[in-house]
Short mmCIF file of C-alpha atoms and ligand atoms in Angstrom, two decimals:
data_model
loop_
_atom_site.label_atom_id
_atom_site.label_comp_id
_atom_site.label_asym_id
_atom_site.label_seq_id
_atom_site.Cartn_x
_atom_site.Cartn_y
_atom_site.Cartn_z
CA MET B 1 104.52 98.08 92.09
CA GLU B 2 103.94 98.21 88.42
CA PHE B 3 101.93 101.06 87.01
CA THR B 4 103.19 101.14 83.44
CA ALA B 5 100.75 98.55 82.06
CA PRO B 6 97.57 99.83 83.82
CA LEU B 7 98.48 103.40 82.81
CA ALA B 8 98.93 102.28 79.20
CA ARG B 9 95.45 100.70 79.33
CA GLN B 10 93.98 103.95 80.65
CA ARG B 11 95.77 106.00 77.99
CA ALA B 12 94.54 103.63 75.29
CA PHE B 13 91.01 104.04 76.63
CA PHE B 14 91.36 107.83 76.60
CA GLN B 15 92.66 107.68 73.05
CA THR B 16 89.52 105.88 71.87
CA GLY B 17 87.75 109.20 72.47
CA ALA B 18 85.21 107.56 74.77
CA THR B 19 85.62 110.20 77.49
CA ARG B 20 84.97 113.13 75.17
CA PRO B 21 81.21 113.25 74.55
CA ALA B 22 79.30 115.45 76.98
CA ALA B 23 76.82 112.60 77.49
CA PHE B 24 79.61 110.29 78.72
CA ARG B 25 80.94 112.90 81.15
CA ARG B 26 77.45 113.62 82.44
CA ALA B 27 76.69 109.92 82.92
CA GLN B 28 79.94 109.43 84.89
CA LEU B 29 79.26 112.45 87.09
CA GLU B 30 75.78 111.12 87.78
CA LYS B 31 77.26 107.72 88.64
CA LEU B 32 79.58 109.41 91.12
CA GLN B 33 76.64 111.32 92.57
CA ALA B 34 74.68 108.11 93.14
CA ALA B 35 77.74 106.27 94.52
CA LEU B 36 78.39 109.07 96.99
CA GLU B 37 74.87 108.61 98.32
CA ARG B 38 75.14 104.83 98.40
CA HIS B 39 78.48 104.92 100.20
CA GLU B 40 77.57 107.78 102.53
CA PRO B 41 77.22 105.66 105.70
CA ALA B 42 80.57 103.91 105.06
CA LEU B 43 82.36 107.17 104.28
CA LEU B 44 80.96 109.00 107.32
CA ALA B 45 81.88 106.05 109.58
CA ALA B 46 85.42 106.01 108.16
CA LEU B 47 85.81 109.76 108.76
CA GLN B 48 84.65 109.29 112.32
CA ALA B 49 87.16 106.47 112.84
CA ASP B 50 90.12 108.28 111.22
CA LEU B 51 89.55 111.84 112.41
CA GLY B 52 86.86 111.73 115.09
CA ARG B 53 84.62 113.68 112.74
CA SER B 54 80.89 113.62 113.52
CA PRO B 55 78.50 112.71 110.68
CA PHE B 56 77.34 116.33 110.66
CA GLN B 57 80.91 117.62 110.26
CA GLY B 58 81.73 114.85 107.83
CA TYR B 59 78.85 115.80 105.59
CA ALA B 60 79.34 119.58 105.94
CA THR B 61 83.07 119.53 105.21
CA GLU B 62 83.43 116.56 102.88
CA LEU B 63 80.49 114.80 101.20
CA GLY B 64 78.34 117.93 100.93
CA VAL B 65 81.23 119.77 99.27
CA VAL B 66 81.64 117.05 96.64
CA HIS B 67 77.87 117.02 96.01
CA THR B 68 77.92 120.81 95.50
CA GLU B 69 80.77 120.50 93.01
CA LEU B 70 78.95 117.68 91.20
CA ARG B 71 75.70 119.64 90.90
CA HIS B 72 77.60 122.69 89.67
CA ALA B 73 79.52 120.67 87.06
CA LEU B 74 76.35 118.98 85.78
CA LYS B 75 74.58 122.31 85.50
CA ASN B 76 77.44 124.13 83.76
CA LEU B 77 79.08 121.41 81.69
CA ASP B 78 77.46 122.41 78.39
CA GLY B 79 78.52 126.03 78.85
CA TRP B 80 82.11 125.03 79.67
CA LEU B 81 82.28 122.79 76.61
CA HIS B 82 80.92 125.41 74.28
CA PRO B 83 83.72 126.74 72.05
CA ALA B 84 84.41 130.40 72.84
CA GLY B 85 84.68 132.51 69.67
CA ARG B 86 87.70 134.80 69.20
CA ARG B 87 88.74 137.39 66.60
CA THR B 88 91.12 136.36 63.85
CA PRO B 89 93.50 138.60 61.81
CA TRP B 90 92.05 140.30 58.72
CA PHE B 91 94.51 138.85 56.25
CA ILE B 92 93.27 135.31 56.83
CA ALA B 93 89.62 136.35 56.30
CA PRO B 94 87.18 134.80 55.98
CA ALA B 95 87.96 132.65 59.02
CA ARG B 96 86.61 131.67 62.40
CA GLY B 97 88.69 131.41 65.58
CA TRP B 98 87.70 129.74 68.80
CA VAL B 99 89.05 128.20 71.98
CA GLN B 100 87.93 124.72 72.88
CA ALA B 101 88.67 122.89 76.10
CA GLU B 102 90.80 119.85 75.37
CA PRO B 103 91.13 117.12 78.00
CA TYR B 104 94.75 116.49 78.98
CA GLY B 105 94.49 112.69 78.94
CA VAL B 106 95.18 110.57 82.01
CA ALA B 107 95.40 112.60 85.22
CA LEU B 108 97.00 111.57 88.52
CA ILE B 109 95.29 113.02 91.61
CA PHE B 110 96.90 112.88 95.07
CA GLY B 111 94.87 113.58 98.21
CA PRO B 112 95.99 114.50 101.74
CA TRP B 113 94.62 113.02 104.96
CA ASN B 114 92.95 116.04 106.55
CA TYR B 115 89.85 116.17 104.30
CA PRO B 116 90.40 112.78 102.70
CA VAL B 117 87.12 112.60 100.76
CA GLN B 118 86.63 116.17 99.62
CA LEU B 119 90.21 116.86 98.55
CA LEU B 120 90.39 113.69 96.47
CA LEU B 121 86.93 113.61 94.89
CA THR B 122 86.44 117.33 94.17
CA PRO B 123 89.40 117.38 91.75
CA LEU B 124 88.08 114.10 90.32
CA VAL B 125 84.77 115.80 89.49
CA SER B 126 86.71 118.46 87.56
CA ALA B 127 88.87 115.83 85.83
CA ILE B 128 85.78 113.91 84.65
CA ALA B 129 83.93 117.07 83.61
CA ALA B 130 86.97 118.04 81.54
CA GLY B 131 86.96 114.65 79.78
CA ASN B 132 90.01 113.00 81.33
CA ALA B 133 90.68 109.50 82.57
CA ALA B 134 92.24 109.49 86.05
CA VAL B 135 94.03 107.63 88.80
CA VAL B 136 93.30 108.75 92.35
CA LYS B 137 95.69 108.14 95.24
CA PRO B 138 94.20 108.75 98.70
CA SER B 139 96.50 109.46 101.66
CA GLU B 140 97.68 106.51 103.70
CA LEU B 141 97.31 108.62 106.86
CA ALA B 142 93.51 108.35 106.81
CA PRO B 143 93.50 104.57 106.18
CA ARG B 144 89.84 103.74 106.75
CA THR B 145 88.70 106.60 104.57
CA ALA B 146 91.24 105.60 101.91
CA GLU B 147 89.68 102.12 101.86
CA ALA B 148 86.12 103.48 101.81
CA VAL B 149 86.94 105.84 98.90
CA ALA B 150 88.76 103.04 97.08
CA ALA B 151 85.71 100.79 97.41
CA LEU B 152 83.48 103.55 96.02
CA VAL B 153 85.77 104.19 93.04
CA ARG B 154 86.22 100.49 92.20
CA GLU B 155 82.49 99.84 92.35
CA THR B 156 81.55 102.91 90.31
CA PHE B 157 84.00 103.22 87.42
CA ALA B 158 85.58 100.98 84.83
CA PRO B 159 89.28 100.69 85.79
CA GLU B 160 90.44 101.84 82.35
CA PHE B 161 88.56 105.10 83.00
CA ILE B 162 89.04 105.87 86.71
CA SER B 163 91.20 103.73 88.96
CA VAL B 164 92.41 104.02 92.53
CA VAL B 165 95.77 103.19 94.07
CA THR B 166 96.23 103.03 97.84
CA GLY B 167 99.50 103.09 99.78
CA GLY B 168 102.16 105.41 101.15
CA ALA B 169 105.09 107.45 99.89
CA ASP B 170 106.70 104.43 98.15
CA VAL B 171 103.56 103.98 96.05
CA ALA B 172 103.45 107.72 95.35
CA VAL B 173 107.08 107.66 94.20
CA ALA B 174 106.38 104.71 91.87
CA LEU B 175 103.36 106.52 90.41
CA LEU B 176 105.44 109.65 89.86
CA ALA B 177 107.97 107.69 87.83
CA GLU B 178 105.35 107.31 85.08
CA ARG B 179 104.47 109.88 82.43
CA TRP B 180 101.10 111.46 83.25
CA ASP B 181 99.21 113.99 81.19
CA LYS B 182 98.28 116.03 84.27
CA ILE B 183 99.15 115.81 87.97
CA PHE B 184 96.93 117.39 90.61
CA PHE B 185 98.53 117.28 94.05
CA THR B 186 97.15 118.40 97.40
CA GLY B 187 99.52 118.16 100.36
CA SER B 188 102.60 119.68 101.92
CA THR B 189 105.00 122.12 100.26
CA ARG B 190 107.80 119.61 100.85
CA VAL B 191 106.12 116.82 98.87
CA GLY B 192 104.80 119.39 96.37
CA ARG B 193 108.43 120.01 95.38
CA VAL B 194 108.96 116.27 94.90
CA VAL B 195 105.88 116.13 92.67
CA ALA B 196 106.91 119.19 90.62
CA THR B 197 110.39 117.75 90.11
CA ALA B 198 109.01 114.42 88.89
CA ALA B 199 106.50 116.20 86.62
CA ALA B 200 109.23 118.38 85.11
CA LYS B 201 110.96 115.30 83.74
CA HIS B 202 108.00 114.69 81.42
CA LEU B 203 106.88 118.34 81.18
CA THR B 204 103.61 117.27 82.75
CA PRO B 205 101.35 120.18 83.75
CA VAL B 206 100.74 120.33 87.50
CA THR B 207 98.32 121.90 89.91
CA LEU B 208 99.85 122.08 93.38
CA GLU B 209 97.53 122.77 96.30
CA LEU B 210 99.96 123.19 99.19
CA GLY B 211 100.05 124.60 102.70
CA GLY B 212 101.70 127.37 104.68
CA LYS B 213 101.15 129.59 107.68
CA CYS B 214 97.96 131.54 106.99
CA PRO B 215 98.06 134.74 109.04
CA ALA B 216 95.17 136.74 110.46
CA VAL B 217 95.67 140.43 111.16
CA VAL B 218 93.13 142.00 113.50
CA CYS B 219 93.32 145.78 113.36
CA GLY B 220 92.29 148.02 116.24
CA ASP B 221 89.20 149.30 114.39
CA ALA B 222 87.80 145.79 113.73
CA ASP B 223 84.78 144.27 115.41
CA LEU B 224 86.93 142.32 117.86
CA LYS B 225 84.24 140.04 119.20
CA LEU B 226 83.08 138.97 115.77
CA ALA B 227 86.68 138.60 114.56
CA ALA B 228 87.42 136.30 117.51
CA LYS B 229 84.32 134.21 116.85
CA ARG B 230 85.05 133.79 113.15
CA ILE B 231 88.73 133.03 113.76
CA ALA B 232 87.85 130.46 116.46
CA TRP B 233 85.47 128.75 114.04
CA GLY B 234 87.99 128.53 111.19
CA LYS B 235 90.88 127.58 113.43
CA PHE B 236 89.30 124.82 115.50
CA LEU B 237 87.24 123.27 112.71
CA ASN B 238 88.59 119.72 112.23
CA ALA B 239 90.87 120.37 115.25
CA GLY B 240 92.90 122.92 113.29
CA GLN B 241 93.82 120.47 110.53
CA THR B 242 92.63 122.68 107.68
CA CYS B 243 95.00 124.06 105.08
CA VAL B 244 93.27 127.46 105.15
CA ALA B 245 92.89 127.60 108.95
CA PRO B 246 94.32 130.79 110.44
CA ASP B 247 97.75 129.66 111.66
CA PHE B 248 98.50 132.64 113.91
CA VAL B 249 96.92 135.98 114.76
CA LEU B 250 98.46 139.43 114.92
CA VAL B 251 96.23 141.74 116.93
CA GLN B 252 96.76 145.48 117.30
CA ARG B 253 97.79 146.75 120.71
CA GLY B 254 94.80 147.84 122.72
CA GLY B 255 92.63 145.16 121.13
CA ARG B 256 94.63 142.24 122.54
CA GLY B 257 92.82 141.89 125.87
CA PRO B 258 89.25 142.01 124.53
CA PHE B 259 90.21 139.84 121.54
CA LEU B 260 91.71 137.09 123.71
CA ALA B 261 88.71 137.14 126.03
CA ALA B 262 86.30 136.88 123.09
CA LEU B 263 88.36 134.07 121.53
CA LYS B 264 88.20 132.05 124.73
CA ALA B 265 84.47 132.72 125.09
CA ALA B 266 83.88 131.55 121.49
CA VAL B 267 85.79 128.30 122.09
CA VAL B 268 83.71 127.56 125.19
CA GLU B 269 80.50 128.49 123.37
CA PHE B 270 81.33 126.15 120.45
CA TYR B 271 82.80 123.15 122.25
CA GLY B 272 81.73 123.49 125.91
CA ALA B 273 83.91 123.47 129.01
CA ASP B 274 85.27 120.03 128.04
CA PRO B 275 85.72 119.73 124.26
CA ARG B 276 86.40 116.00 124.77
CA GLN B 277 82.64 115.62 125.15
CA SER B 278 81.76 117.69 122.10
CA ALA B 279 80.47 115.88 119.00
CA ASP B 280 81.66 118.84 116.94
CA TYR B 281 85.31 118.63 117.91
CA GLY B 282 87.73 116.37 116.01
CA ARG B 283 90.85 114.41 116.85
CA ILE B 284 94.42 114.64 115.56
CA GLY B 285 94.93 112.57 112.43
CA SER B 286 97.93 110.48 113.46
CA ALA B 287 100.29 109.75 116.36
CA GLY B 288 103.13 111.44 114.47
CA HIS B 289 101.19 114.68 114.10
CA PHE B 290 100.10 114.46 117.74
CA ALA B 291 103.75 114.29 118.90
CA ARG B 292 104.70 117.22 116.65
CA LEU B 293 101.90 119.36 118.11
CA GLY B 294 102.92 118.49 121.67
CA ASP B 295 106.22 120.32 121.06
CA PHE B 296 104.36 123.44 119.90
CA LEU B 297 102.46 123.60 123.20
CA ARG B 298 105.67 124.62 124.94
CA ALA B 299 106.28 127.49 122.53
CA GLY B 300 104.68 130.20 124.71
CA ASN B 301 102.29 130.91 127.55
CA ILE B 302 99.07 128.93 127.47
CA PHE B 303 96.27 131.50 127.68
CA HIS B 304 93.59 128.84 127.24
CA GLY B 305 93.54 125.07 126.75
CA GLY B 306 96.62 122.86 126.71
CA ALA B 307 94.88 119.62 127.79
CA HIS B 308 95.79 116.58 125.69
CA ASP B 309 95.62 112.81 125.64
CA ALA B 310 97.88 110.76 123.39
CA ALA B 311 95.77 107.57 123.62
CA THR B 312 92.76 109.23 121.97
CA ARG B 313 94.83 111.80 119.99
CA PHE B 314 92.82 114.53 121.70
CA LEU B 315 94.26 118.04 121.91
CA THR B 316 91.96 120.72 123.24
CA PRO B 317 91.62 124.11 121.47
CA THR B 318 94.63 126.02 122.72
CA ILE B 319 95.48 129.72 122.62
CA LEU B 320 99.12 130.70 123.11
CA THR B 321 100.57 134.14 123.84
CA ASP B 322 104.14 135.47 123.96
CA VAL B 323 105.44 133.03 121.37
CA PRO B 324 108.92 134.09 120.16
CA LEU B 325 109.18 134.55 116.40
CA ASP B 326 112.03 132.04 116.18
CA ALA B 327 110.04 129.26 117.93
CA PRO B 328 109.08 126.35 115.62
CA ALA B 329 105.41 127.24 116.22
CA MET B 330 106.05 130.54 114.43
CA GLN B 331 108.25 128.98 111.74
CA GLU B 332 106.43 125.80 110.67
CA GLU B 333 102.80 125.34 109.65
CA ILE B 334 100.99 124.37 112.88
CA PHE B 335 98.19 122.31 111.29
CA GLY B 336 96.50 121.62 114.62
CA PRO B 337 94.34 123.30 117.28
CA ILE B 338 97.04 125.65 118.63
CA LEU B 339 96.68 129.35 117.93
CA PRO B 340 99.49 131.79 118.75
CA VAL B 341 98.19 135.34 119.27
CA LEU B 342 100.84 138.04 118.89
CA GLU B 343 100.61 141.78 119.25
CA PHE B 344 101.58 144.61 116.90
CA GLU B 345 101.62 148.35 117.31
CA THR B 346 101.52 149.84 113.81
CA LEU B 347 100.36 148.36 110.54
CA ASP B 348 103.89 148.89 109.16
CA GLU B 349 105.22 146.63 111.89
CA ALA B 350 102.67 143.87 111.12
CA LEU B 351 103.31 144.08 107.39
CA ALA B 352 107.09 143.93 107.88
CA LEU B 353 106.68 140.80 110.02
CA LEU B 354 104.50 139.07 107.43
CA ARG B 355 106.99 139.80 104.65
CA ASN B 356 109.38 137.35 106.34
CA TYR B 357 107.08 134.41 105.63
CA PRO B 358 106.73 132.41 102.42
CA THR B 359 103.50 133.25 100.55
CA PRO B 360 100.64 131.52 102.43
CA LEU B 361 97.56 129.83 101.01
CA ALA B 362 95.25 132.40 102.62
CA PHE B 363 95.40 135.75 104.36
CA TYR B 364 92.76 137.14 106.69
CA GLY B 365 92.47 140.83 107.46
CA PHE B 366 90.01 142.23 109.98
CA THR B 367 89.23 145.91 109.61
CA ASN B 368 86.29 148.16 108.81
CA ASP B 369 88.49 150.77 107.18
CA ARG B 370 88.69 150.54 103.37
CA THR B 371 92.12 152.22 103.19
CA THR B 372 93.55 149.70 105.65
CA GLU B 373 91.84 146.90 103.75
CA ALA B 374 93.40 148.06 100.46
CA ARG B 375 96.83 148.25 102.09
CA LEU B 376 96.53 144.79 103.60
CA LEU B 377 95.44 143.26 100.29
CA ALA B 378 98.19 145.05 98.37
CA GLU B 379 101.02 144.28 100.77
CA VAL B 380 100.29 140.79 102.07
CA ARG B 381 100.54 138.30 99.23
CA SER B 382 98.62 135.02 99.46
CA GLY B 383 96.75 132.45 97.36
CA GLY B 384 93.34 133.74 98.53
CA ALA B 385 92.07 136.18 101.11
CA CYS B 386 89.10 137.21 103.25
CA ILE B 387 88.34 140.54 104.81
CA ASN B 388 86.49 140.20 108.11
CA ASP B 389 86.26 136.43 107.79
CA VAL B 390 88.29 133.25 107.47
CA VAL B 391 88.03 130.18 105.19
CA SER B 392 84.90 131.37 103.34
CA HIS B 393 86.76 132.31 100.14
CA MET B 394 87.22 128.59 99.45
CA ILE B 395 83.63 127.54 100.09
CA GLY B 396 81.47 126.88 97.04
CA THR B 397 82.14 126.93 93.34
CA GLY B 398 82.21 130.63 92.51
CA LEU B 399 85.80 131.55 93.34
CA PRO B 400 89.02 129.86 92.18
CA PHE B 401 90.84 128.22 95.08
CA GLY B 402 94.61 127.89 94.99
CA GLY B 403 97.97 128.98 96.34
CA LEU B 404 100.81 131.21 95.23
CA GLY B 405 104.55 130.68 95.58
CA ALA B 406 105.24 128.22 98.41
CA SER B 407 101.50 127.57 98.89
CA GLY B 408 100.95 126.24 95.40
CA LEU B 409 100.39 126.67 91.73
CA GLY B 410 97.08 126.80 89.84
CA ALA B 411 93.54 126.71 91.18
CA TYR B 412 90.30 124.73 91.10
CA HIS B 413 86.62 124.70 92.20
CA GLY B 414 83.84 125.22 89.68
CA ARG B 415 84.97 126.55 86.33
CA ALA B 416 88.55 126.92 87.58
CA GLY B 417 88.61 123.15 88.24
CA PHE B 418 87.37 122.40 84.74
CA GLU B 419 90.10 124.66 83.37
CA ALA B 420 92.76 123.05 85.59
CA PHE B 421 92.12 119.75 83.78
CA SER B 422 91.74 121.24 80.27
CA HIS B 423 94.12 122.61 77.70
CA PRO B 424 92.66 125.77 76.08
CA ARG B 425 93.15 124.77 72.45
CA ALA B 426 93.14 127.59 69.92
CA VAL B 427 91.59 126.62 66.59
CA VAL B 428 91.26 128.58 63.34
CA ARG B 429 89.07 127.43 60.46
CA ARG B 430 89.65 129.26 57.16
CA ALA B 431 87.44 129.42 54.16
CA THR B 432 88.92 128.07 50.95
CA TRP B 433 87.09 130.24 48.45
CA LEU B 434 89.34 133.27 49.13
CA ASP B 435 93.12 133.43 49.63
CA LEU B 436 94.41 137.00 50.12
CA PRO B 437 97.98 137.25 48.78
CA PHE B 438 99.49 139.64 51.37
CA ARG B 439 101.35 137.19 53.56
CA TYR B 440 103.03 135.28 50.76
CA PRO B 441 106.49 136.25 49.50
CA PRO B 442 107.71 138.22 47.72
CA ALA B 443 106.98 141.32 49.86
CA ARG B 444 104.69 143.74 48.03
CA ILE B 445 105.03 146.81 50.26
CA SER B 446 107.92 148.69 51.98
CA LEU B 447 108.83 148.17 55.65
CA ALA B 448 107.27 151.56 56.49
CA GLY B 449 104.10 150.49 54.66
CA LEU B 450 104.07 147.23 56.61
CA LYS B 451 104.30 149.09 59.93
CA ARG B 452 101.42 151.38 58.94
CA ALA B 453 99.31 148.47 57.76
CA MET B 454 99.96 146.48 60.94
CA ARG B 455 99.07 149.46 63.14
CA VAL B 456 95.80 150.00 61.33
CA LEU B 457 94.76 146.46 60.58
CA LEU B 458 95.99 144.56 63.64
CA ARG B 459 94.61 146.86 66.29
CA GLY B 460 94.19 144.00 68.78
P1 LIG W 501 101.75 115.17 102.45
O1 LIG W 501 102.45 116.07 101.49
O2 LIG W 501 102.55 114.51 103.51
O3 LIG W 501 100.98 113.99 101.67
C1 LIG W 501 100.14 114.21 100.55
C2 LIG W 501 100.26 113.04 99.58
O4 LIG W 501 101.61 112.89 99.16
C3 LIG W 501 99.83 111.68 100.14
O5 LIG W 501 99.06 111.01 99.16
C4 LIG W 501 101.15 110.97 100.38
O6 LIG W 501 101.06 109.56 100.24
C5 LIG W 501 102.05 111.54 99.32
N1 LIG W 501 103.46 111.54 99.71
C6 LIG W 501 103.98 111.58 100.96
N2 LIG W 501 105.33 111.56 100.91
C7 LIG W 501 105.68 111.52 99.61
C8 LIG W 501 106.91 111.48 98.91
N3 LIG W 501 108.09 111.51 99.53
N4 LIG W 501 106.88 111.44 97.54
C9 LIG W 501 105.71 111.44 96.91
N5 LIG W 501 104.50 111.47 97.51
C10 LIG W 501 104.48 111.50 98.84
O7 LIG W 501 100.58 116.07 103.06
P2 LIG W 501 99.57 115.70 104.23
O8 LIG W 501 100.31 115.58 105.52
O9 LIG W 501 98.67 114.60 103.82
O10 LIG W 501 98.67 117.03 104.27
C11 LIG W 501 99.01 118.13 105.04
C12 LIG W 501 99.55 119.26 104.20
O11 LIG W 501 98.71 119.47 103.08
C13 LIG W 501 99.57 120.57 104.94
O12 LIG W 501 100.76 121.25 104.60
C14 LIG W 501 98.36 121.30 104.42
O13 LIG W 501 98.42 122.69 104.51
C15 LIG W 501 98.34 120.84 103.00
N6 LIG W 501 97.00 120.92 102.46
C16 LIG W 501 96.74 121.78 101.44
C17 LIG W 501 95.47 121.90 100.93
C18 LIG W 501 95.13 122.82 99.81
O14 LIG W 501 94.01 122.73 99.32
N7 LIG W 501 96.01 123.70 99.37
C19 LIG W 501 94.45 121.13 101.48
C20 LIG W 501 94.75 120.26 102.51
C21 LIG W 501 96.03 120.15 102.98
#
């Protein structure tokens, strides 16, 4: 694998300045929009083959998300590109200061397998809007989708602008040996560390969108039935293979019985008595992940579900109770349709338990009490959060989406995505008809005078 020469061609293309004009960026975004429509049948079929995802789910969770991001970027591009004026110090007057978004150059974008279209192409929209060239690397664990996305990219873009590289970890390692101007990685915390280490060698800026165990805390005062319904939706979407899916639930004593009953009722309402027959229920992404999840099934008592079939990588929505805290299911990210439900007595106890975990990508608190809400938000750290819901903080373009600590670094979606692929360049333009003498040696005032002058004239 040789990436040095193609990367040099892409960097040379970037250096021509071709990617900078707004008209170029807009034309490329529109090309991607049209390609996404043209390739829609192939992409939806690939998602069905790789992940058992129905066309409805495939559009709702993948293609529709990229379209939303594209529309938003096209609508807001001019505003994002507009230099933002800033104040400049008096002693350089007259002068103008502004911040302008500078593209990094050639970006490398890695996607995971669980939402293999959305999580690769949404960052690409931001990279293009910000004026970068890019290489995208889909995950090898959703192979048909990787091929379908690769076909779309090759047909749509000139290779010196946007190119695609398919393959596994060996390919990823070879790519990481090169010097990139920006790396955007979505995947596991383990590989995120590998990426950050490789990027550090070249001081390449990174955005790391990683995983973790996203907890849900259901307090006694919450609407238990609604909490159960919303948690069941977010957990069993894409058969639990969602980075922001609630990983486990802590429910306050007293609420446990009604919560579990409502959770089970919601699962049956969504997917029927036999989720195997449901068009809305997905399959596990790979045999390796299926085997890993099988071990988690033995972690506690099965309150609901447990049925599985290795041949079709089917694992029914499963609710576990009485899972010990030292079981792997309570230590590792589950990333599948298994939901441990644990009990807590006081909020202090729940908060103490959550402090033992690395910072997750999302936190979900269910309460109708504003004091409890404030305490939960203050004491449980996470990349993003919802009160009385799950997953919805990452839907759409309005809020930045990203992790903190072990769940990642940086954010994207909408303006945050544009900023993730831009350097905020500070520029000052001075007039030449006036040149105040104060800053030039020799010093004309005493130290005390300088302090007074700085207090008065550089108020901030
Ligand atoms: P992964 O880390 O195994 O793979 C992601 C990418 O890294 C793939 O392109 C893969 O080829 C590459 N890769 C694998 N091994 C590598 C190595 N040794 N060196 C360099 N690159 C390597 O992740 P995954 O299994 O595809 O995805 C699941 C994980 O991603 C979960 O932890 C999940 O929470 C997380 N995730 C996070 C987000 C988010 O937005 N924060 C979204 C989806 C998934």
